Amino acid sequence: MKRRPGASRIGAAFALVAGVLAAGCTTAPEDDADGAYTGPLTYRCEEDMQMTVQRKGSLVSVHSPRGIDLDLPAAPPGQSARFGESLYAVVLEGKDALWMVNGKPPISCSL
């Protein structure tokens, strides 16, 4: 089987996401009745970057570490930790967040 270039980076990103999801949960500030944050929350990220996240029903509004503004749906629908579509995804677990862009290394952030 022929491997695609960058497949190991994609595998590493999925492993990192799995690690974040498997980590112990802590409660983020401003929890709603379902235990999901309401925000806005500002995370400090690697390389002196920041990310702001605010819940909007089943979406999150994200100002990414690289300055992109997006509204991302729950992925899969109905849960409150993973959001994404197309090229972008964010995983929120307690005080930690992981920002992912297809083809780029993930960025770790925390409150």
PDB file of N, CA and C in Angstrom:
ATOM      1  N   MET A   1       0.836  -1.167   0.000  1.00  0.00           N
ATOM      2  CA  MET A   1       0.000   0.000   0.000  1.00  0.00           C
ATOM      3  C   MET A   1       0.891   1.244   0.000  1.00  0.00           C
ATOM      4  N   LYS A   2       0.601   2.193  -0.864  1.00  0.00           N
ATOM      5  CA  LYS A   2       1.381   3.413  -1.005  1.00  0.00           C
ATOM      6  C   LYS A   2       0.884   4.453  -0.008  1.00  0.00           C
ATOM      7  N   ARG A   3       1.784   5.080   0.725  1.00  0.00           N
ATOM      8  CA  ARG A   3       1.419   6.098   1.708  1.00  0.00           C
ATOM      9  C   ARG A   3       1.445   7.468   1.082  1.00  0.00           C
ATOM     10  N   ARG A   4       0.489   8.282   1.452  1.00  0.00           N
ATOM     11  CA  ARG A   4       0.436   9.652   0.967  1.00  0.00           C
ATOM     12  C   ARG A   4       1.423  10.509   1.749  1.00  0.00           C
ATOM     13  N   PRO A   5       2.024  11.523   1.093  1.00  0.00           N
ATOM     14  CA  PRO A   5       2.884  12.445   1.828  1.00  0.00           C
ATOM     15  C   PRO A   5       2.066  13.141   2.905  1.00  0.00           C
ATOM     16  N   GLY A   6       2.640  13.274   4.088  1.00  0.00           N
ATOM     17  CA  GLY A   6       1.952  13.946   5.187  1.00  0.00           C
ATOM     18  C   GLY A   6       1.050  13.034   5.991  1.00  0.00           C
ATOM     19  N   ALA A   7       0.944  11.753   5.601  1.00  0.00           N
ATOM     20  CA  ALA A   7       0.068  10.827   6.317  1.00  0.00           C
ATOM     21  C   ALA A   7       0.499  10.669   7.761  1.00  0.00           C
ATOM     22  N   SER A   8       1.815  10.697   8.021  1.00  0.00           N
ATOM     23  CA  SER A   8       2.280  10.545   9.395  1.00  0.00           C
ATOM     24  C   SER A   8       1.902  11.765  10.238  1.00  0.00           C
ATOM     25  N   ARG A   9       1.873  12.961   9.640  1.00  0.00           N
ATOM     26  CA  ARG A   9       1.441  14.154  10.377  1.00  0.00           C
ATOM     27  C   ARG A   9      -0.037  14.073  10.718  1.00  0.00           C
ATOM     28  N   ILE A  10      -0.821  13.586   9.774  1.00  0.00           N
ATOM     29  CA  ILE A  10      -2.255  13.445  10.017  1.00  0.00           C
ATOM     30  C   ILE A  10      -2.484  12.425  11.127  1.00  0.00           C
ATOM     31  N   GLY A  11      -1.757  11.314  11.065  1.00  0.00           N
ATOM     32  CA  GLY A  11      -1.862  10.299  12.114  1.00  0.00           C
ATOM     33  C   GLY A  11      -1.457  10.857  13.463  1.00  0.00           C
ATOM     34  N   ALA A  12      -0.404  11.662  13.482  1.00  0.00           N
ATOM     35  CA  ALA A  12       0.041  12.274  14.737  1.00  0.00           C
ATOM     36  C   ALA A  12      -1.010  13.237  15.274  1.00  0.00           C
ATOM     37  N   ALA A  13      -1.658  13.995  14.393  1.00  0.00           N
ATOM     38  CA  ALA A  13      -2.710  14.919  14.835  1.00  0.00           C
ATOM     39  C   ALA A  13      -3.878  14.156  15.435  1.00  0.00           C
ATOM     40  N   PHE A  14      -4.277  13.044  14.789  1.00  0.00           N
ATOM     41  CA  PHE A  14      -5.368  12.239  15.342  1.00  0.00           C
ATOM     42  C   PHE A  14      -4.977  11.642  16.682  1.00  0.00           C
ATOM     43  N   ALA A  15      -3.731  11.204  16.824  1.00  0.00           N
ATOM     44  CA  ALA A  15      -3.266  10.665  18.099  1.00  0.00           C
ATOM     45  C   ALA A  15      -3.302  11.736  19.174  1.00  0.00           C
ATOM     46  N   LEU A  16      -2.942  12.967  18.820  1.00  0.00           N
ATOM     47  CA  LEU A  16      -2.972  14.069  19.770  1.00  0.00           C
ATOM     48  C   LEU A  16      -4.404  14.375  20.200  1.00  0.00           C
ATOM     49  N   VAL A  17      -5.327  14.371  19.238  1.00  0.00           N
ATOM     50  CA  VAL A  17      -6.741  14.588  19.562  1.00  0.00           C
ATOM     51  C   VAL A  17      -7.233  13.492  20.495  1.00  0.00           C
ATOM     52  N   ALA A  18      -6.874  12.241  20.193  1.00  0.00           N
ATOM     53  CA  ALA A  18      -7.290  11.132  21.053  1.00  0.00           C
ATOM     54  C   ALA A  18      -6.744  11.306  22.459  1.00  0.00           C
ATOM     55  N   GLY A  19      -5.522  11.794  22.570  1.00  0.00           N
ATOM     56  CA  GLY A  19      -4.934  12.045  23.885  1.00  0.00           C
ATOM     57  C   GLY A  19      -5.674  13.125  24.640  1.00  0.00           C
ATOM     58  N   VAL A  20      -6.049  14.192  23.956  1.00  0.00           N
ATOM     59  CA  VAL A  20      -6.805  15.271  24.598  1.00  0.00           C
ATOM     60  C   VAL A  20      -8.150  14.741  25.068  1.00  0.00           C
ATOM     61  N   LEU A  21      -8.816  13.944  24.224  1.00  0.00           N
ATOM     62  CA  LEU A  21     -10.126  13.407  24.586  1.00  0.00           C
ATOM     63  C   LEU A  21     -10.037  12.414  25.737  1.00  0.00           C
ATOM     64  N   ALA A  22      -8.924  11.696  25.832  1.00  0.00           N
ATOM     65  CA  ALA A  22      -8.770  10.707  26.887  1.00  0.00           C
ATOM     66  C   ALA A  22      -8.321  11.325  28.207  1.00  0.00           C
ATOM     67  N   ALA A  23      -7.860  12.571  28.164  1.00  0.00           N
ATOM     68  CA  ALA A  23      -7.369  13.239  29.372  1.00  0.00           C
ATOM     69  C   ALA A  23      -8.505  13.450  30.357  1.00  0.00           C
ATOM     70  N   GLY A  24      -8.167  13.561  31.614  1.00  0.00           N
ATOM     71  CA  GLY A  24      -9.185  13.803  32.639  1.00  0.00           C
ATOM     72  C   GLY A  24      -9.892  15.117  32.407  1.00  0.00           C
ATOM     73  N   CYS A  25     -11.172  15.140  32.688  1.00  0.00           N
ATOM     74  CA  CYS A  25     -11.988  16.328  32.451  1.00  0.00           C
ATOM     75  C   CYS A  25     -11.945  17.251  33.651  1.00  0.00           C
ATOM     76  N   THR A  26     -11.876  18.523  33.388  1.00  0.00           N
ATOM     77  CA  THR A  26     -12.072  19.529  34.414  1.00  0.00           C
ATOM     78  C   THR A  26     -13.119  20.480  33.888  1.00  0.00           C
ATOM     79  N   THR A  27     -13.743  21.213  34.773  1.00  0.00           N
ATOM     80  CA  THR A  27     -14.825  22.090  34.368  1.00  0.00           C
ATOM     81  C   THR A  27     -14.278  23.451  33.983  1.00  0.00           C
ATOM     82  N   ALA A  28     -14.663  23.919  32.810  1.00  0.00           N
ATOM     83  CA  ALA A  28     -14.264  25.245  32.344  1.00  0.00           C
ATOM     84  C   ALA A  28     -15.174  26.284  32.978  1.00  0.00           C
ATOM     85  N   PRO A  29     -14.774  27.544  33.025  1.00  0.00           N
ATOM     86  CA  PRO A  29     -15.608  28.590  33.582  1.00  0.00           C
ATOM     87  C   PRO A  29     -16.918  28.736  32.812  1.00  0.00           C
ATOM     88  N   GLU A  30     -17.928  29.257  33.479  1.00  0.00           N
ATOM     89  CA  GLU A  30     -19.212  29.584  32.873  1.00  0.00           C
ATOM     90  C   GLU A  30     -19.883  28.382  32.227  1.00  0.00           C
ATOM     91  N   ASP A  31     -19.953  27.250  32.950  1.00  0.00           N
ATOM     92  CA  ASP A  31     -20.632  26.074  32.413  1.00  0.00           C
ATOM     93  C   ASP A  31     -22.134  26.312  32.364  1.00  0.00           C
ATOM     94  N   ASP A  32     -22.784  25.751  31.347  1.00  0.00           N
ATOM     95  CA  ASP A  32     -24.244  25.797  31.285  1.00  0.00           C
ATOM     96  C   ASP A  32     -24.804  24.509  31.886  1.00  0.00           C
ATOM     97  N   ALA A  33     -26.097  24.301  31.816  1.00  0.00           N
ATOM     98  CA  ALA A  33     -26.740  23.150  32.438  1.00  0.00           C
ATOM     99  C   ALA A  33     -26.250  21.818  31.885  1.00  0.00           C
ATOM    100  N   ASP A  34     -25.785  21.781  30.648  1.00  0.00           N
ATOM    101  CA  ASP A  34     -25.296  20.552  30.042  1.00  0.00           C
ATOM    102  C   ASP A  34     -23.820  20.302  30.329  1.00  0.00           C
ATOM    103  N   GLY A  35     -23.173  21.198  31.083  1.00  0.00           N
ATOM    104  CA  GLY A  35     -21.755  21.054  31.366  1.00  0.00           C
ATOM    105  C   GLY A  35     -20.873  21.620  30.279  1.00  0.00           C
ATOM    106  N   ALA A  36     -21.465  22.244  29.255  1.00  0.00           N
ATOM    107  CA  ALA A  36     -20.685  22.844  28.173  1.00  0.00           C
ATOM    108  C   ALA A  36     -20.466  24.324  28.489  1.00  0.00           C
ATOM    109  N   TYR A  37     -19.319  24.849  28.144  1.00  0.00           N
ATOM    110  CA  TYR A  37     -19.001  26.234  28.426  1.00  0.00           C
ATOM    111  C   TYR A  37     -19.892  27.161  27.598  1.00  0.00           C
ATOM    112  N   THR A  38     -20.029  28.394  28.050  1.00  0.00           N
ATOM    113  CA  THR A  38     -20.774  29.384  27.287  1.00  0.00           C
ATOM    114  C   THR A  38     -19.869  30.492  26.779  1.00  0.00           C
ATOM    115  N   GLY A  39     -18.797  30.791  27.489  1.00  0.00           N
ATOM    116  CA  GLY A  39     -17.794  31.744  27.028  1.00  0.00           C
ATOM    117  C   GLY A  39     -18.250  33.182  27.041  1.00  0.00           C
ATOM    118  N   PRO A  40     -17.583  34.090  26.366  1.00  0.00           N
ATOM    119  CA  PRO A  40     -16.382  33.779  25.586  1.00  0.00           C
ATOM    120  C   PRO A  40     -15.206  33.435  26.490  1.00  0.00           C
ATOM    121  N   LEU A  41     -14.415  32.509  26.039  1.00  0.00           N
ATOM    122  CA  LEU A  41     -13.221  32.080  26.739  1.00  0.00           C
ATOM    123  C   LEU A  41     -12.016  32.397  25.876  1.00  0.00           C
ATOM    124  N   THR A  42     -10.979  32.933  26.494  1.00  0.00           N
ATOM    125  CA  THR A  42      -9.751  33.222  25.759  1.00  0.00           C
ATOM    126  C   THR A  42      -8.672  32.256  26.224  1.00  0.00           C
ATOM    127  N   TYR A  43      -8.164  31.487  25.288  1.00  0.00           N
ATOM    128  CA  TYR A  43      -7.124  30.499  25.556  1.00  0.00           C
ATOM    129  C   TYR A  43      -5.771  31.081  25.166  1.00  0.00           C
ATOM    130  N   ARG A  44      -4.752  30.750  25.958  1.00  0.00           N
ATOM    131  CA  ARG A  44      -3.371  31.092  25.610  1.00  0.00           C
ATOM    132  C   ARG A  44      -2.792  29.887  24.874  1.00  0.00           C
ATOM    133  N   CYS A  45      -2.166  30.166  23.740  1.00  0.00           N
ATOM    134  CA  CYS A  45      -1.672  29.093  22.882  1.00  0.00           C
ATOM    135  C   CYS A  45      -0.162  29.164  22.741  1.00  0.00           C
ATOM    136  N   GLU A  46       0.375  28.150  22.081  1.00  0.00           N
ATOM    137  CA  GLU A  46       1.804  28.092  21.789  1.00  0.00           C
ATOM    138  C   GLU A  46       2.239  29.349  21.044  1.00  0.00           C
ATOM    139  N   GLU A  47       3.518  29.656  21.141  1.00  0.00           N
ATOM    140  CA  GLU A  47       4.133  30.751  20.398  1.00  0.00           C
ATOM    141  C   GLU A  47       3.427  32.084  20.615  1.00  0.00           C
ATOM    142  N   ASP A  48       2.985  32.348  21.861  1.00  0.00           N
ATOM    143  CA  ASP A  48       2.347  33.617  22.247  1.00  0.00           C
ATOM    144  C   ASP A  48       1.102  33.947  21.423  1.00  0.00           C
ATOM    145  N   MET A  49       0.376  32.934  20.964  1.00  0.00           N
ATOM    146  CA  MET A  49      -0.876  33.152  20.245  1.00  0.00           C
ATOM    147  C   MET A  49      -2.038  33.039  21.219  1.00  0.00           C
ATOM    148  N   GLN A  50      -3.214  33.482  20.797  1.00  0.00           N
ATOM    149  CA  GLN A  50      -4.445  33.387  21.577  1.00  0.00           C
ATOM    150  C   GLN A  50      -5.564  32.848  20.696  1.00  0.00           C
ATOM    151  N   MET A  51      -6.577  32.258  21.341  1.00  0.00           N
ATOM    152  CA  MET A  51      -7.769  31.806  20.646  1.00  0.00           C
ATOM    153  C   MET A  51      -8.959  32.127  21.540  1.00  0.00           C
ATOM    154  N   THR A  52     -10.007  32.710  20.960  1.00  0.00           N
ATOM    155  CA  THR A  52     -11.226  33.016  21.703  1.00  0.00           C
ATOM    156  C   THR A  52     -12.343  32.135  21.170  1.00  0.00           C
ATOM    157  N   VAL A  53     -13.094  31.538  22.104  1.00  0.00           N
ATOM    158  CA  VAL A  53     -14.178  30.621  21.749  1.00  0.00           C
ATOM    159  C   VAL A  53     -15.435  31.022  22.511  1.00  0.00           C
ATOM    160  N   GLN A  54     -16.561  31.061  21.803  1.00  0.00           N
ATOM    161  CA  GLN A  54     -17.850  31.340  22.438  1.00  0.00           C
ATOM    162  C   GLN A  54     -18.905  30.400  21.875  1.00  0.00           C
ATOM    163  N   ARG A  55     -19.686  29.820  22.777  1.00  0.00           N
ATOM    164  CA  ARG A  55     -20.746  28.893  22.382  1.00  0.00           C
ATOM    165  C   ARG A  55     -21.937  29.669  21.834  1.00  0.00           C
ATOM    166  N   LYS A  56     -22.497  29.181  20.721  1.00  0.00           N
ATOM    167  CA  LYS A  56     -23.706  29.753  20.110  1.00  0.00           C
ATOM    168  C   LYS A  56     -24.623  28.595  19.767  1.00  0.00           C
ATOM    169  N   GLY A  57     -25.344  28.086  20.762  1.00  0.00           N
ATOM    170  CA  GLY A  57     -26.196  26.922  20.547  1.00  0.00           C
ATOM    171  C   GLY A  57     -25.347  25.706  20.244  1.00  0.00           C
ATOM    172  N   SER A  58     -25.565  25.066  19.095  1.00  0.00           N
ATOM    173  CA  SER A  58     -24.792  23.881  18.730  1.00  0.00           C
ATOM    174  C   SER A  58     -23.517  24.237  17.966  1.00  0.00           C
ATOM    175  N   LEU A  59     -23.241  25.520  17.837  1.00  0.00           N
ATOM    176  CA  LEU A  59     -22.023  26.003  17.175  1.00  0.00           C
ATOM    177  C   LEU A  59     -21.074  26.608  18.199  1.00  0.00           C
ATOM    178  N   VAL A  60     -19.824  26.757  17.811  1.00  0.00           N
ATOM    179  CA  VAL A  60     -18.907  27.612  18.542  1.00  0.00           C
ATOM    180  C   VAL A  60     -18.380  28.655  17.568  1.00  0.00           C
ATOM    181  N   SER A  61     -18.250  29.868  18.059  1.00  0.00           N
ATOM    182  CA  SER A  61     -17.637  30.942  17.297  1.00  0.00           C
ATOM    183  C   SER A  61     -16.183  31.009  17.753  1.00  0.00           C
ATOM    184  N   VAL A  62     -15.263  30.922  16.806  1.00  0.00           N
ATOM    185  CA  VAL A  62     -13.833  30.848  17.123  1.00  0.00           C
ATOM    186  C   VAL A  62     -13.090  31.985  16.446  1.00  0.00           C
ATOM    187  N   HIS A  63     -12.251  32.665  17.224  1.00  0.00           N
ATOM    188  CA  HIS A  63     -11.237  33.551  16.661  1.00  0.00           C
ATOM    189  C   HIS A  63      -9.947  32.761  16.837  1.00  0.00           C
ATOM    190  N   SER A  64      -9.449  32.185  15.753  1.00  0.00           N
ATOM    191  CA  SER A  64      -8.353  31.208  15.813  1.00  0.00           C
ATOM    192  C   SER A  64      -7.028  31.844  16.208  1.00  0.00           C
ATOM    193  N   PRO A  65      -6.046  30.989  16.591  1.00  0.00           N
ATOM    194  CA  PRO A  65      -4.718  31.502  16.941  1.00  0.00           C
ATOM    195  C   PRO A  65      -4.047  32.261  15.803  1.00  0.00           C
ATOM    196  N   ARG A  66      -4.445  31.990  14.578  1.00  0.00           N
ATOM    197  CA  ARG A  66      -3.844  32.680  13.429  1.00  0.00           C
ATOM    198  C   ARG A  66      -4.753  33.769  12.876  1.00  0.00           C
ATOM    199  N   GLY A  67      -5.815  34.149  13.648  1.00  0.00           N
ATOM    200  CA  GLY A  67      -6.628  35.298  13.283  1.00  0.00           C
ATOM    201  C   GLY A  67      -7.822  35.046  12.390  1.00  0.00           C
ATOM    202  N   ILE A  68      -8.216  33.808  12.194  1.00  0.00           N
ATOM    203  CA  ILE A  68      -9.377  33.486  11.362  1.00  0.00           C
ATOM    204  C   ILE A  68     -10.623  33.443  12.249  1.00  0.00           C
ATOM    205  N   ASP A  69     -11.713  34.051  11.804  1.00  0.00           N
ATOM    206  CA  ASP A  69     -12.985  34.007  12.523  1.00  0.00           C
ATOM    207  C   ASP A  69     -13.913  33.010  11.840  1.00  0.00           C
ATOM    208  N   LEU A  70     -14.405  32.022  12.625  1.00  0.00           N
ATOM    209  CA  LEU A  70     -15.246  30.957  12.083  1.00  0.00           C
ATOM    210  C   LEU A  70     -16.339  30.583  13.059  1.00  0.00           C
ATOM    211  N   ASP A  71     -17.467  30.102  12.541  1.00  0.00           N
ATOM    212  CA  ASP A  71     -18.484  29.437  13.328  1.00  0.00           C
ATOM    213  C   ASP A  71     -18.420  27.971  12.929  1.00  0.00           C
ATOM    214  N   LEU A  72     -18.154  27.093  13.906  1.00  0.00           N
ATOM    215  CA  LEU A  72     -17.995  25.665  13.626  1.00  0.00           C
ATOM    216  C   LEU A  72     -19.098  24.868  14.306  1.00  0.00           C
ATOM    217  N   PRO A  73     -19.721  23.921  13.593  1.00  0.00           N
ATOM    218  CA  PRO A  73     -20.759  23.076  14.185  1.00  0.00           C
ATOM    219  C   PRO A  73     -20.146  21.931  14.989  1.00  0.00           C
ATOM    220  N   ALA A  74     -20.949  21.368  15.894  1.00  0.00           N
ATOM    221  CA  ALA A  74     -20.530  20.179  16.624  1.00  0.00           C
ATOM    222  C   ALA A  74     -20.256  19.064  15.610  1.00  0.00           C
ATOM    223  N   ALA A  75     -19.184  18.309  15.850  1.00  0.00           N
ATOM    224  CA  ALA A  75     -18.819  17.228  14.924  1.00  0.00           C
ATOM    225  C   ALA A  75     -18.346  16.023  15.726  1.00  0.00           C
ATOM    226  N   PRO A  76     -19.166  15.000  15.877  1.00  0.00           N
ATOM    227  CA  PRO A  76     -20.484  14.802  15.279  1.00  0.00           C
ATOM    228  C   PRO A  76     -21.548  15.622  15.997  1.00  0.00           C
ATOM    229  N   PRO A  77     -22.690  15.828  15.347  1.00  0.00           N
ATOM    230  CA  PRO A  77     -23.769  16.612  15.940  1.00  0.00           C
ATOM    231  C   PRO A  77     -24.201  16.049  17.297  1.00  0.00           C
ATOM    232  N   GLY A  78     -24.568  16.957  18.201  1.00  0.00           N
ATOM    233  CA  GLY A  78     -25.105  16.541  19.492  1.00  0.00           C
ATOM    234  C   GLY A  78     -24.106  16.454  20.621  1.00  0.00           C
ATOM    235  N   GLN A  79     -22.841  16.620  20.388  1.00  0.00           N
ATOM    236  CA  GLN A  79     -21.871  16.595  21.485  1.00  0.00           C
ATOM    237  C   GLN A  79     -21.289  17.982  21.692  1.00  0.00           C
ATOM    238  N   SER A  80     -20.508  18.184  22.755  1.00  0.00           N
ATOM    239  CA  SER A  80     -20.102  19.537  23.102  1.00  0.00           C
ATOM    240  C   SER A  80     -18.596  19.722  23.277  1.00  0.00           C
ATOM    241  N   ALA A  81     -17.788  18.829  22.728  1.00  0.00           N
ATOM    242  CA  ALA A  81     -16.335  18.964  22.866  1.00  0.00           C
ATOM    243  C   ALA A  81     -15.616  19.113  21.535  1.00  0.00           C
ATOM    244  N   ARG A  82     -16.182  18.589  20.458  1.00  0.00           N
ATOM    245  CA  ARG A  82     -15.503  18.611  19.162  1.00  0.00           C
ATOM    246  C   ARG A  82     -16.353  19.375  18.153  1.00  0.00           C
ATOM    247  N   PHE A  83     -15.706  20.305  17.466  1.00  0.00           N
ATOM    248  CA  PHE A  83     -16.388  21.154  16.499  1.00  0.00           C
ATOM    249  C   PHE A  83     -15.520  21.240  15.261  1.00  0.00           C
ATOM    250  N   GLY A  84     -16.143  21.260  14.095  1.00  0.00           N
ATOM    251  CA  GLY A  84     -15.340  21.412  12.901  1.00  0.00           C
ATOM    252  C   GLY A  84     -16.118  21.190  11.634  1.00  0.00           C
ATOM    253  N   GLU A  85     -15.510  21.629  10.551  1.00  0.00           N
ATOM    254  CA  GLU A  85     -16.004  21.384   9.208  1.00  0.00           C
ATOM    255  C   GLU A  85     -14.900  21.758   8.240  1.00  0.00           C
ATOM    256  N   SER A  86     -14.972  21.191   7.068  1.00  0.00           N
ATOM    257  CA  SER A  86     -14.042  21.503   6.008  1.00  0.00           C
ATOM    258  C   SER A  86     -12.596  21.368   6.492  1.00  0.00           C
ATOM    259  N   LEU A  87     -11.866  22.449   6.532  1.00  0.00           N
ATOM    260  CA  LEU A  87     -10.439  22.429   6.870  1.00  0.00           C
ATOM    261  C   LEU A  87     -10.138  22.652   8.345  1.00  0.00           C
ATOM    262  N   TYR A  88     -11.126  23.064   9.146  1.00  0.00           N
ATOM    263  CA  TYR A  88     -10.879  23.532  10.499  1.00  0.00           C
ATOM    264  C   TYR A  88     -11.579  22.679  11.547  1.00  0.00           C
ATOM    265  N   ALA A  89     -10.928  22.517  12.719  1.00  0.00           N
ATOM    266  CA  ALA A  89     -11.540  21.800  13.839  1.00  0.00           C
ATOM    267  C   ALA A  89     -10.956  22.321  15.143  1.00  0.00           C
ATOM    268  N   VAL A  90     -11.778  22.250  16.186  1.00  0.00           N
ATOM    269  CA  VAL A  90     -11.319  22.580  17.527  1.00  0.00           C
ATOM    270  C   VAL A  90     -11.872  21.525  18.480  1.00  0.00           C
ATOM    271  N   VAL A  91     -11.020  21.086  19.414  1.00  0.00           N
ATOM    272  CA  VAL A  91     -11.412  20.151  20.453  1.00  0.00           C
ATOM    273  C   VAL A  91     -11.256  20.881  21.773  1.00  0.00           C
ATOM    274  N   LEU A  92     -12.325  20.905  22.571  1.00  0.00           N
ATOM    275  CA  LEU A  92     -12.331  21.601  23.850  1.00  0.00           C
ATOM    276  C   LEU A  92     -12.529  20.579  24.957  1.00  0.00           C
ATOM    277  N   GLU A  93     -11.567  20.483  25.844  1.00  0.00           N
ATOM    278  CA  GLU A  93     -11.626  19.495  26.915  1.00  0.00           C
ATOM    279  C   GLU A  93     -11.161  20.144  28.201  1.00  0.00           C
ATOM    280  N   GLY A  94     -12.137  20.511  29.049  1.00  0.00           N
ATOM    281  CA  GLY A  94     -11.791  21.170  30.295  1.00  0.00           C
ATOM    282  C   GLY A  94     -11.123  22.496  30.025  1.00  0.00           C
ATOM    283  N   LYS A  95      -9.918  22.670  30.545  1.00  0.00           N
ATOM    284  CA  LYS A  95      -9.188  23.925  30.368  1.00  0.00           C
ATOM    285  C   LYS A  95      -8.264  23.890  29.153  1.00  0.00           C
ATOM    286  N   ASP A  96      -8.278  22.801  28.404  1.00  0.00           N
ATOM    287  CA  ASP A  96      -7.404  22.651  27.243  1.00  0.00           C
ATOM    288  C   ASP A  96      -8.194  22.713  25.948  1.00  0.00           C
ATOM    289  N   ALA A  97      -7.541  23.213  24.920  1.00  0.00           N
ATOM    290  CA  ALA A  97      -8.135  23.276  23.587  1.00  0.00           C
ATOM    291  C   ALA A  97      -7.064  22.911  22.566  1.00  0.00           C
ATOM    292  N   LEU A  98      -7.505  22.308  21.487  1.00  0.00           N
ATOM    293  CA  LEU A  98      -6.604  21.952  20.401  1.00  0.00           C
ATOM    294  C   LEU A  98      -7.200  22.500  19.117  1.00  0.00           C
ATOM    295  N   TRP A  99      -6.471  23.392  18.443  1.00  0.00           N
ATOM    296  CA  TRP A  99      -6.902  23.988  17.181  1.00  0.00           C
ATOM    297  C   TRP A  99      -6.214  23.248  16.048  1.00  0.00           C
ATOM    298  N   MET A 100      -7.003  22.822  15.057  1.00  0.00           N
ATOM    299  CA  MET A 100      -6.438  22.055  13.949  1.00  0.00           C
ATOM    300  C   MET A 100      -6.872  22.637  12.609  1.00  0.00           C
ATOM    301  N   VAL A 101      -5.909  22.708  11.702  1.00  0.00           N
ATOM    302  CA  VAL A 101      -6.148  23.111  10.321  1.00  0.00           C
ATOM    303  C   VAL A 101      -5.563  21.997   9.467  1.00  0.00           C
ATOM    304  N   ASN A 102      -6.354  21.504   8.525  1.00  0.00           N
ATOM    305  CA  ASN A 102      -5.916  20.409   7.670  1.00  0.00           C
ATOM    306  C   ASN A 102      -4.573  20.752   7.012  1.00  0.00           C
ATOM    307  N   GLY A 103      -3.621  19.859   7.140  1.00  0.00           N
ATOM    308  CA  GLY A 103      -2.305  20.034   6.521  1.00  0.00           C
ATOM    309  C   GLY A 103      -1.307  20.816   7.358  1.00  0.00           C
ATOM    310  N   LYS A 104      -1.712  21.287   8.556  1.00  0.00           N
ATOM    311  CA  LYS A 104      -0.796  22.036   9.424  1.00  0.00           C
ATOM    312  C   LYS A 104      -0.737  21.352  10.781  1.00  0.00           C
ATOM    313  N   PRO A 105       0.360  21.551  11.508  1.00  0.00           N
ATOM    314  CA  PRO A 105       0.444  20.966  12.856  1.00  0.00           C
ATOM    315  C   PRO A 105      -0.613  21.582  13.775  1.00  0.00           C
ATOM    316  N   PRO A 106      -1.211  20.799  14.666  1.00  0.00           N
ATOM    317  CA  PRO A 106      -2.189  21.341  15.609  1.00  0.00           C
ATOM    318  C   PRO A 106      -1.542  22.321  16.576  1.00  0.00           C
ATOM    319  N   ILE A 107      -2.356  23.223  17.118  1.00  0.00           N
ATOM    320  CA  ILE A 107      -1.880  24.211  18.094  1.00  0.00           C
ATOM    321  C   ILE A 107      -2.565  23.928  19.418  1.00  0.00           C
ATOM    322  N   SER A 108      -1.776  23.713  20.473  1.00  0.00           N
ATOM    323  CA  SER A 108      -2.309  23.458  21.803  1.00  0.00           C
ATOM    324  C   SER A 108      -2.512  24.776  22.533  1.00  0.00           C
ATOM    325  N   CYS A 109      -3.647  24.853  23.240  1.00  0.00           N
ATOM    326  CA  CYS A 109      -3.986  26.052  23.993  1.00  0.00           C
ATOM    327  C   CYS A 109      -4.553  25.651  25.350  1.00  0.00           C
ATOM    328  N   SER A 110      -4.540  26.579  26.307  1.00  0.00           N
ATOM    329  CA  SER A 110      -5.158  26.322  27.606  1.00  0.00           C
ATOM    330  C   SER A 110      -5.615  27.635  28.223  1.00  0.00           C
ATOM    331  N   LEU A 111      -6.570  27.511  29.155  1.00  0.00           N
ATOM    332  CA  LEU A 111      -7.095  28.689  29.853  1.00  0.00           C
ATOM    333  C   LEU A 111      -6.106  29.176  30.878  1.00  0.00           C
TER     334      LEU A 111
END
